[in-house]
Short mmCIF file of C-alpha atoms and ligand atoms in Angstrom, two decimals:
data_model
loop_
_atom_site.label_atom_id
_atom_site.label_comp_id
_atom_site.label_asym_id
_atom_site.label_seq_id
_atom_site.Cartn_x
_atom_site.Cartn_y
_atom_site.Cartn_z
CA UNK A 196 145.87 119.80 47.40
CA UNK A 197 145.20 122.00 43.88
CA UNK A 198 148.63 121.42 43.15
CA UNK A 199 148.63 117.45 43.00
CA UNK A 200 144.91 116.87 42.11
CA UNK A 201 144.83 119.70 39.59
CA UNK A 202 147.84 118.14 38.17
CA UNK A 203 147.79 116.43 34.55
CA UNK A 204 146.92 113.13 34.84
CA UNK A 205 145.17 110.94 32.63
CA UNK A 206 141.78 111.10 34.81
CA UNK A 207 141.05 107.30 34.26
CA UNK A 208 139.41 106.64 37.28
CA UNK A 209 136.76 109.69 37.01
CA UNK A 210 136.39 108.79 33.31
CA UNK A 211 135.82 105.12 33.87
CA UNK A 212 133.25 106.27 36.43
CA UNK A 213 131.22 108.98 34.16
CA UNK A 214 131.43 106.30 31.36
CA UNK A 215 130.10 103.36 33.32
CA UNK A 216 127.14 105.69 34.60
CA UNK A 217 126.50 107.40 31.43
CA UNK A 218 126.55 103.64 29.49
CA UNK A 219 123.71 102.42 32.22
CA UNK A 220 121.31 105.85 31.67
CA UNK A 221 122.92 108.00 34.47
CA UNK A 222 123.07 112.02 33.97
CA UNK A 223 126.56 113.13 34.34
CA UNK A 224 125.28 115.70 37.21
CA UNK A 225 124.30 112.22 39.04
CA UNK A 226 127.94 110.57 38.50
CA UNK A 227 130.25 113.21 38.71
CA UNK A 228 130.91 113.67 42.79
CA UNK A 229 131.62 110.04 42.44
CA UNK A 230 133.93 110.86 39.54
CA UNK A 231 135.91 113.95 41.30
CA UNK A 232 135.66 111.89 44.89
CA UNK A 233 137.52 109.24 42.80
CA UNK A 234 140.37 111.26 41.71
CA UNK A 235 140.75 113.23 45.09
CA UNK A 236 141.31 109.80 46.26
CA UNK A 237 144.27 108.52 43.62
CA UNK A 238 146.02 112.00 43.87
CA UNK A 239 145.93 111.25 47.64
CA UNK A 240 147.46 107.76 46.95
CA UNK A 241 149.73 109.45 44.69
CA UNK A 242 151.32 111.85 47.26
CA UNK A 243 151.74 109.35 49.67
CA UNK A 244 153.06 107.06 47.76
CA UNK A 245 155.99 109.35 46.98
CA UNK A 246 157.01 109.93 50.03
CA UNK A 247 160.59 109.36 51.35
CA UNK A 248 158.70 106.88 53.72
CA UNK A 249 157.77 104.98 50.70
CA UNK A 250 158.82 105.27 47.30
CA UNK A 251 160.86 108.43 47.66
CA UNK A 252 160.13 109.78 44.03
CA UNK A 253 160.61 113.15 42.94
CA UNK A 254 158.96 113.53 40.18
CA UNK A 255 154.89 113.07 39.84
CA UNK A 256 152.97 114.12 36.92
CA UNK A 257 155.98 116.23 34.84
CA UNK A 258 156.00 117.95 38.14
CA UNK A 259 157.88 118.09 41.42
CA UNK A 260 156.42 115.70 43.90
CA UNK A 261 154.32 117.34 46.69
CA UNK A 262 157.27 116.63 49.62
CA UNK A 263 159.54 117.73 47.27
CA UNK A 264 157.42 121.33 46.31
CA UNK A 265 155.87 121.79 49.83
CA UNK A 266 157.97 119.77 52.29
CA UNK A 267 156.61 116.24 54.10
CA UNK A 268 154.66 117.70 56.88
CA UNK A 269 152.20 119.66 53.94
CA UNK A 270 152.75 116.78 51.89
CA UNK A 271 150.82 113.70 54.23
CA UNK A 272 148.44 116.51 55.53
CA UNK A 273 147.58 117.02 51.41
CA UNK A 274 146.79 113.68 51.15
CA UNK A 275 144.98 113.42 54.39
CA UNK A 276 142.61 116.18 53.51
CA UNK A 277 142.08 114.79 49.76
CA UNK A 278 140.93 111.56 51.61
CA UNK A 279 138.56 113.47 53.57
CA UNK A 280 137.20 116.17 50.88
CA UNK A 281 136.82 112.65 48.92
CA UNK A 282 134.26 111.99 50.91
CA UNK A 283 132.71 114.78 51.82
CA UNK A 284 131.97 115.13 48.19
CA UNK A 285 130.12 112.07 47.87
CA UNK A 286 128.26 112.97 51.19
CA UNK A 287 127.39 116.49 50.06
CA UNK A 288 127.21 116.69 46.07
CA UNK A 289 125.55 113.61 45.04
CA UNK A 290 121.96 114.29 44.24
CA UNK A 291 120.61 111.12 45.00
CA UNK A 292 121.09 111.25 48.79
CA UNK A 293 119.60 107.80 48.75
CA UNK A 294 122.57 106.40 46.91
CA UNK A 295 125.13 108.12 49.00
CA UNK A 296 125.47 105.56 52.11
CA UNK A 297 126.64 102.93 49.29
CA UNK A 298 128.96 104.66 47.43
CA UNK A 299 130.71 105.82 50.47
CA UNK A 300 131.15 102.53 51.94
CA UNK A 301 132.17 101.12 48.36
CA UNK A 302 134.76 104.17 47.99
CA UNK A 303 135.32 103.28 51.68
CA UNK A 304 136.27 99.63 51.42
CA UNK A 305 138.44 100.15 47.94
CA UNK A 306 140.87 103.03 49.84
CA UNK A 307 141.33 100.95 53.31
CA UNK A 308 142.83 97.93 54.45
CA UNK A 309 141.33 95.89 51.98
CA UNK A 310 141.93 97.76 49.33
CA UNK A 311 144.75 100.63 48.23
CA UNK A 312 145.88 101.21 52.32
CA UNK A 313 146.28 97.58 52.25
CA UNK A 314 147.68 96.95 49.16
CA UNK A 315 150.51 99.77 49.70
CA UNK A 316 151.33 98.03 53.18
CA UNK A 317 152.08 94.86 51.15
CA UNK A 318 153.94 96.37 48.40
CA UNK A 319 156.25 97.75 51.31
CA UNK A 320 156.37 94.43 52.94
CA UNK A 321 157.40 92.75 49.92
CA UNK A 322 160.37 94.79 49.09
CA UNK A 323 163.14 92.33 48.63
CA UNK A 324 161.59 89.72 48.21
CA UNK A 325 161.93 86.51 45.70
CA UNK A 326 159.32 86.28 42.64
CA UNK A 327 156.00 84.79 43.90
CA UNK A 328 153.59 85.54 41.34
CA UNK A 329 150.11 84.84 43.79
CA UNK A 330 152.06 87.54 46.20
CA UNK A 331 152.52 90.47 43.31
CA UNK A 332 148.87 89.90 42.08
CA UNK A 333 147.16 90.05 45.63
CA UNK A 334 149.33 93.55 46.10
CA UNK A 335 147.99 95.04 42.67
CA UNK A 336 144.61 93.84 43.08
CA UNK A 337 144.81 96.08 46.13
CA UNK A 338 146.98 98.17 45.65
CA UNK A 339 145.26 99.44 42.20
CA UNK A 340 142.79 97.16 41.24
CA UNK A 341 140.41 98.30 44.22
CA UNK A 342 140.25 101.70 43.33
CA UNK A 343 139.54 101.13 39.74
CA UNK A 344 137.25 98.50 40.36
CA UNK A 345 135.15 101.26 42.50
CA UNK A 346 135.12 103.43 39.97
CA UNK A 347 133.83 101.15 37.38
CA UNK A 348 130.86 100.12 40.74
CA UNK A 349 130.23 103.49 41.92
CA UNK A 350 129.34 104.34 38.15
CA UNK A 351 126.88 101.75 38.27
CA UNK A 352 125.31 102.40 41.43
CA UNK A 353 125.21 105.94 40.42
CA UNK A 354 122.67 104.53 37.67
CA UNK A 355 120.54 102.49 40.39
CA UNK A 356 121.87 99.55 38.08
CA UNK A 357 120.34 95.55 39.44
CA UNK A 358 122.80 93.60 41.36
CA UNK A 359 123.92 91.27 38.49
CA UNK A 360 124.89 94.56 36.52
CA UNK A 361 126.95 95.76 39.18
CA UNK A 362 128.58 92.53 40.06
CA UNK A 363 129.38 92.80 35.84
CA UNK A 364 130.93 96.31 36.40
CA UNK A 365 133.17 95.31 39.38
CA UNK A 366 134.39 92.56 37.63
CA UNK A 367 135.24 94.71 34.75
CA UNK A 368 137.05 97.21 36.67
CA UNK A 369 139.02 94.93 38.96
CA UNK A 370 140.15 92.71 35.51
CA UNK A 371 141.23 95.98 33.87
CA UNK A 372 142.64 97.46 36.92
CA UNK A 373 144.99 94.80 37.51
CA UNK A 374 146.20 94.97 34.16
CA UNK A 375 146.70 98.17 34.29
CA UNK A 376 149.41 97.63 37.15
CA UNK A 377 150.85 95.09 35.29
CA UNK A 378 151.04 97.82 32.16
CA UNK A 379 152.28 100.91 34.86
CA UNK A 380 155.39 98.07 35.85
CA UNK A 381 156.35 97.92 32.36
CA UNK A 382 156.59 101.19 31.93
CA UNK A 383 158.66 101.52 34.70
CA UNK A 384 161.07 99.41 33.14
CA UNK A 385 160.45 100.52 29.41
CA UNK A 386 160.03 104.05 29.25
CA UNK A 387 161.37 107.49 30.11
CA UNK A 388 160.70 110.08 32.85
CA UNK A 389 159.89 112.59 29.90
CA UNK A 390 157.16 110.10 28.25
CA UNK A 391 155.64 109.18 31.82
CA UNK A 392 155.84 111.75 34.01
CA UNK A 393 157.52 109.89 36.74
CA UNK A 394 161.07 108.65 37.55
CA UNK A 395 161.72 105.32 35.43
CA UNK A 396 164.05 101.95 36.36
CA UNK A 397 163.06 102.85 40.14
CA UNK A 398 161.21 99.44 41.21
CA UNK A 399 164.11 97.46 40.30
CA UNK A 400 166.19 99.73 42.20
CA UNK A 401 164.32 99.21 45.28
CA UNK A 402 163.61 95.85 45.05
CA UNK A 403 159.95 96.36 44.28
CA UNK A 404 158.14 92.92 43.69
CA UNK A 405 157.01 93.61 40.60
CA UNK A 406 155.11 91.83 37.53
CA UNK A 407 157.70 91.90 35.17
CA UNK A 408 160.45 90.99 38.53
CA UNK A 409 158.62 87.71 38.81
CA UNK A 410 157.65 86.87 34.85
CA UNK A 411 159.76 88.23 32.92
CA UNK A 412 158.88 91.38 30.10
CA UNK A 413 157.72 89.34 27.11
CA UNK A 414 155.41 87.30 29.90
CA UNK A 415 154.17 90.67 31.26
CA UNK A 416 153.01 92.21 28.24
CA UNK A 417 151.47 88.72 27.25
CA UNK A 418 149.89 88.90 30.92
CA UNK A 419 148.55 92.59 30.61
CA UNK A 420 146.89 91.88 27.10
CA UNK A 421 145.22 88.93 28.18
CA UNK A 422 144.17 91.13 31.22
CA UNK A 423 142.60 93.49 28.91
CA UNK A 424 140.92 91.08 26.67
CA UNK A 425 139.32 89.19 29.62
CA UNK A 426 137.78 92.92 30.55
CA UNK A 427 136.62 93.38 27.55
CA UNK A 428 134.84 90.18 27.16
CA UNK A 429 133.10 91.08 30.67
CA UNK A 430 131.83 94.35 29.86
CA UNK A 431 130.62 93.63 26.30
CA UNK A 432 126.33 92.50 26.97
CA UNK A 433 126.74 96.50 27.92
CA UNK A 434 129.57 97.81 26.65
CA UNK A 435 126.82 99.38 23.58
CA UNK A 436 129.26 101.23 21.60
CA UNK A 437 132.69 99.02 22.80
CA UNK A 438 134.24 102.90 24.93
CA UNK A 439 134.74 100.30 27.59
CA UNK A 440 136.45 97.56 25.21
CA UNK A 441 138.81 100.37 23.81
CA UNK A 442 139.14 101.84 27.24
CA UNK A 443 140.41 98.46 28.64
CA UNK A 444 142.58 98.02 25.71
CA UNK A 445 143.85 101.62 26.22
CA UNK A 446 145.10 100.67 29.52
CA UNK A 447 147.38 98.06 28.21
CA UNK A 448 148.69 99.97 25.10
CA UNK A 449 149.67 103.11 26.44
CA UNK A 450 152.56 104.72 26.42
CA UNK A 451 152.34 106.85 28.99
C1 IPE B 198 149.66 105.82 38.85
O1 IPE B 198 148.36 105.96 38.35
C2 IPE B 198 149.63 105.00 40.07
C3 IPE B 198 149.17 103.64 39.86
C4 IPE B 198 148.16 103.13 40.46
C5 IPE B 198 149.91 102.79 38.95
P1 IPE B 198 148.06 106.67 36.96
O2 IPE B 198 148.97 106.11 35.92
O3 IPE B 198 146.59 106.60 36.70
O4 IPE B 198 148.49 108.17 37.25
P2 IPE B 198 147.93 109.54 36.63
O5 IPE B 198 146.61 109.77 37.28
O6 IPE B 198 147.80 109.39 35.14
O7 IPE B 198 148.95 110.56 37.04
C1 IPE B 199 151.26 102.83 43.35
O1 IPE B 199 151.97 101.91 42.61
C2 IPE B 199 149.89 102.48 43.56
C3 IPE B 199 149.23 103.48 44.42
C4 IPE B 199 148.33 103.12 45.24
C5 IPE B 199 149.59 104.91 44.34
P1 IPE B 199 153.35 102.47 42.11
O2 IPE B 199 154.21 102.87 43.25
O3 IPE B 199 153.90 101.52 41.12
O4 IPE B 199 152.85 103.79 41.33
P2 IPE B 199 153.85 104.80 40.59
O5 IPE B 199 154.62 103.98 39.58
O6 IPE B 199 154.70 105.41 41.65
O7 IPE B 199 152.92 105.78 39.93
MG1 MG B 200 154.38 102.42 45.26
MG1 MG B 201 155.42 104.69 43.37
MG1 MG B 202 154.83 102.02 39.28
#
């Protein structure tokens, strides 16, 4: 579990939390179990994701991939006990226990069958199949968008934020999440397992229905800046000192 959450990743989700809360008055002490339950989560997602059941990748974060360092059995029980510990944390470490029943159930809805769960069962499903752009956006609104989107929500919850606010934040998250899919299937494409951390060229290899598979690159990038933009444009009646502009831009223009 150290080994794959402890990992280096680029923390978005926890970040995008803390700066949410922190931009609508939160402490940090307030948002961070959200933030950490958030992360426990997508390193859970990650783990599972690589396994030979799925994408069978061997490299994850400039490292070997769980099933490859521990075996599969440690592997999906790894993941299972992130997903748990994920919420435990919320449950136990956030001190406004009157906040906790919504969080969980937000965290709750964004991992399961409406959300990541369900969004990786599509992605599988799809394999193989011919471009249908409404099909690869309803997979990486779940698959990705979800969890991001919760992130962005739980930080405003975390801040006792009005309804409207929240409904702001969501939208926020879920725009820039799904852009940032549409960014992480360029690089895929684009880059190079030293740059990313991850194996490159796989998606094509396996048939993966992809943004880029059904638009083309030049469309894609035009797609994931547009994406970004649209976020941006959301966020900004509270976006005070534009961190959530540039982080919604970062998502886009990264190279890694
Ligand atoms: C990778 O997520 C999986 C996707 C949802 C595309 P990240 O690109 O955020 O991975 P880390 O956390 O930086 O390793
Ligand atoms: C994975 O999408 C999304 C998750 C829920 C983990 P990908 O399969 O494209 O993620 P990478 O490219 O392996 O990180
Ligand atoms: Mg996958
Ligand atoms: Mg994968
Ligand atoms: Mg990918």
């Amino acid at each position: 579990m150290r080994y794959s959450v402890l990992a280096p990743g680029k923390r978005l989700r926890p970040a995008l939390c803390v700066l949410v809360g922190e931009m609508l008055g939160a402490e940090r002490r307030q948002v961070l179990p959200s933030a950490c339950a958030l992360e426990m989560v997508h390193a859970f997602s990650l783990i599972h994701d690589d396994l030979p059941a799925m994408d069978d990748d061997e490299l994850r974060r400039g490292r070997p991939t769980s099933h490859v360092a521990f075996g599969e059995a440690v592997a999906i029980l790894a993941g299972d006990a992130l997903a748990c510990l994920a919420f435990e944390t919320v449950a136990r470490e956030t001190p406004d226990k009157d906040l906790v029943p919504e969080l969980v159930c937000e965290l709750g809805r964004a991992v399961g069958t409406r959300g990541m769960i369900g969004g990786q069962i599509l992605d599988l499903a799809a394999e193989g199949r011919p471009p249908d752009l409404d099909l690869v956006r309803a997979i990486h609104v779940r698959k990705t968008a979800a969890l991001i989107r919760a992130a962005s929500l739980m930080g405003a919850i975390s801040a006792r934020a009005d309804l409207a606010v929240r409904e702001t934040c969501a939208r926020y998250g879920e725009t820039m999440g799904l852009a940032f899919q549409v960014a992480d299937d360029l690089l895929d494409e684009t880059s190079t397992p030293e740059a990313l951390g991850k194996s490159t060229r796989k998606d094509l290899e396996r048939g993966k229905l992809t943004w880029p598979a059904c638009a083309g690159l030049e469309a894609s990038r035009k797609m994931a800046g547009a994406l970004a933009e649209e976020a941006a444009q959301t966020i900004r009646p509270l976006d005070k000192n534009g961190d959530l502009a540039a982080l919604a831009r970062f998502v886009v223009a990264r190279t890694f």
